[in-house]
Amino acid sequence: IQEAEYHIAGIAYHLRAADAEEHLSHFLLVHPYSPYIDNARLMLASLMYENKSYNRAIAYSKDIHEKNLNERDLAEKIFIEGYSYFQIKNYPQALQSFSRLKQMDTRYNTTASYYYGYTHYIQGNFDEALPDFLNLENTPEYSHIVPYYIIQIYYNKKEYGQIMNRAEDLLAKEPNSKNNAELYRIVGEIAFAQKSYE
């Protein structure tokens, strides 16, 4: 019966049925010592993450005994925690999760690197953000945004020599980006400071 109820709850989860949360919560309540309990918690954490209920996602995730998960599920758990902490602005915990995930060989490596760098970036920790962004600037899923962060970092660090060639390349590659206004401002300000008035 326990196994059947777990699979019913799991099927509801995979189908994203309206009653999936109800099935999984019922399973946790009725079978608290089941060998499937951590998988059920992970499914609930995943549902909460998808529904943007980040505090609840963290709560379910924190109750999971990691030793009971396979490597793929463990990576998913760590990502859900990291992203959820990021969304609620608990940046130290987010960094801890993304750092841990970066050290694993999983499908989340690139995403973890991006959010690790971005979390440092939004906190003004530019020296910590830069290496991850430099590693990602030619990665297809982030090549349209990461170069702008890199230029902004060099601008904030007053490393103007790094900016002009990067900016010209980026403007040629992304002529219609909404981020170009800020890029033009930075380039114009540097040119003005260097008395390159034309």
PDB file of N, CA and C in Angstrom, residues 3 7 9-10 20 28 45-46 63 71 84 88 105 119 134 143 161 183-184 187 189-191 194-195:
ATOM      1  N   GLU A   3       3.942   1.583  -1.039  1.00  0.00           N
ATOM      2  CA  GLU A   3       4.606   1.752  -2.334  1.00  0.00           C
ATOM      3  C   GLU A   3       3.625   2.240  -3.394  1.00  0.00           C
ATOM      4  N   HIS A   7       3.811   5.776  -5.546  1.00  0.00           N
ATOM      5  CA  HIS A   7       3.803   5.857  -7.005  1.00  0.00           C
ATOM      6  C   HIS A   7       2.628   6.693  -7.513  1.00  0.00           C
ATOM      7  N   ALA A   9       1.381   9.259  -5.915  1.00  0.00           N
ATOM      8  CA  ALA A   9       1.823  10.640  -5.670  1.00  0.00           C
ATOM      9  C   ALA A   9       2.874  11.054  -6.702  1.00  0.00           C
ATOM     10  N   GLY A  10       3.802  10.133  -7.000  1.00  0.00           N
ATOM     11  CA  GLY A  10       4.847  10.428  -7.983  1.00  0.00           C
ATOM     12  C   GLY A  10       4.284  10.660  -9.366  1.00  0.00           C
ATOM     13  N   ALA A  20      -1.309  17.106  -7.062  1.00  0.00           N
ATOM     14  CA  ALA A  20       0.008  16.503  -6.794  1.00  0.00           C
ATOM     15  C   ALA A  20       0.518  16.861  -5.397  1.00  0.00           C
ATOM     16  N   LEU A  28       3.622  12.028   3.000  1.00  0.00           N
ATOM     17  CA  LEU A  28       4.541  12.400   4.095  1.00  0.00           C
ATOM     18  C   LEU A  28       3.885  12.201   5.454  1.00  0.00           C
ATOM     19  N   ALA A  45       9.467  19.915  -2.836  1.00  0.00           N
ATOM     20  CA  ALA A  45      10.360  21.079  -2.952  1.00  0.00           C
ATOM     21  C   ALA A  45      10.372  21.581  -4.387  1.00  0.00           C
ATOM     22  N   SER A  46      10.402  20.649  -5.330  1.00  0.00           N
ATOM     23  CA  SER A  46      10.414  21.009  -6.743  1.00  0.00           C
ATOM     24  C   SER A  46       9.108  21.704  -7.152  1.00  0.00           C
ATOM     25  N   ASP A  63      14.634  19.334   4.848  1.00  0.00           N
ATOM     26  CA  ASP A  63      14.280  18.107   5.576  1.00  0.00           C
ATOM     27  C   ASP A  63      14.785  16.834   4.895  1.00  0.00           C
ATOM     28  N   GLU A  71      22.843  10.947  -7.334  1.00  0.00           N
ATOM     29  CA  GLU A  71      23.602  12.155  -7.667  1.00  0.00           C
ATOM     30  C   GLU A  71      22.758  13.187  -8.407  1.00  0.00           C
ATOM     31  N   SER A  84      16.242  29.248  -4.588  1.00  0.00           N
ATOM     32  CA  SER A  84      15.217  29.743  -3.660  1.00  0.00           C
ATOM     33  C   SER A  84      15.823  30.746  -2.680  1.00  0.00           C
ATOM     34  N   ILE A  88      14.851  34.861  -2.297  1.00  0.00           N
ATOM     35  CA  ILE A  88      14.433  35.531  -1.058  1.00  0.00           C
ATOM     36  C   ILE A  88      15.546  36.425  -0.508  1.00  0.00           C
ATOM     37  N   ASP A 105      29.833  17.532 -10.985  1.00  0.00           N
ATOM     38  CA  ASP A 105      29.714  17.376 -12.430  1.00  0.00           C
ATOM     39  C   ASP A 105      28.268  17.036 -12.764  1.00  0.00           C
ATOM     40  N   THR A 119      25.229  36.503  -8.092  1.00  0.00           N
ATOM     41  CA  THR A 119      24.972  36.812  -6.681  1.00  0.00           C
ATOM     42  C   THR A 119      26.080  37.706  -6.128  1.00  0.00           C
ATOM     43  N   LEU A 134      33.712  35.644 -16.830  1.00  0.00           N
ATOM     44  CA  LEU A 134      34.668  35.465 -17.928  1.00  0.00           C
ATOM     45  C   LEU A 134      34.590  34.054 -18.499  1.00  0.00           C
ATOM     46  N   SER A 143      25.676  34.339 -23.334  1.00  0.00           N
ATOM     47  CA  SER A 143      26.513  35.260 -24.108  1.00  0.00           C
ATOM     48  C   SER A 143      25.812  36.577 -24.421  1.00  0.00           C
ATOM     49  N   GLY A 161      40.858  50.302 -19.698  1.00  0.00           N
ATOM     50  CA  GLY A 161      41.522  49.684 -20.840  1.00  0.00           C
ATOM     51  C   GLY A 161      40.851  48.395 -21.289  1.00  0.00           C
ATOM     52  N   LEU A 183      25.669  50.796 -22.032  1.00  0.00           N
ATOM     53  CA  LEU A 183      26.981  50.594 -22.647  1.00  0.00           C
ATOM     54  C   LEU A 183      27.451  51.874 -23.332  1.00  0.00           C
ATOM     55  N   TYR A 184      26.561  52.530 -24.085  1.00  0.00           N
ATOM     56  CA  TYR A 184      26.906  53.801 -24.727  1.00  0.00           C
ATOM     57  C   TYR A 184      27.270  54.862 -23.681  1.00  0.00           C
ATOM     58  N   VAL A 187      30.850  54.043 -22.455  1.00  0.00           N
ATOM     59  CA  VAL A 187      31.841  54.340 -23.496  1.00  0.00           C
ATOM     60  C   VAL A 187      31.976  55.846 -23.678  1.00  0.00           C
ATOM     61  N   GLU A 189      31.348  58.211 -21.495  1.00  0.00           N
ATOM     62  CA  GLU A 189      31.985  58.793 -20.311  1.00  0.00           C
ATOM     63  C   GLU A 189      33.499  58.586 -20.340  1.00  0.00           C
ATOM     64  N   ILE A 190      33.923  57.397 -20.744  1.00  0.00           N
ATOM     65  CA  ILE A 190      35.360  57.113 -20.828  1.00  0.00           C
ATOM     66  C   ILE A 190      36.005  57.967 -21.923  1.00  0.00           C
ATOM     67  N   ALA A 191      35.345  58.045 -23.082  1.00  0.00           N
ATOM     68  CA  ALA A 191      35.880  58.865 -24.179  1.00  0.00           C
ATOM     69  C   ALA A 191      36.000  60.324 -23.752  1.00  0.00           C
ATOM     70  N   GLN A 194      38.905  60.843 -21.523  1.00  0.00           N
ATOM     71  CA  GLN A 194      40.167  60.747 -22.267  1.00  0.00           C
ATOM     72  C   GLN A 194      40.294  61.866 -23.313  1.00  0.00           C
ATOM     73  N   LYS A 195      39.331  62.818 -23.288  1.00  0.00           N
ATOM     74  CA  LYS A 195      39.306  63.956 -24.213  1.00  0.00           C
ATOM     75  C   LYS A 195      39.205  63.532 -25.671  1.00  0.00           C
TER      76      LYS A 195
END
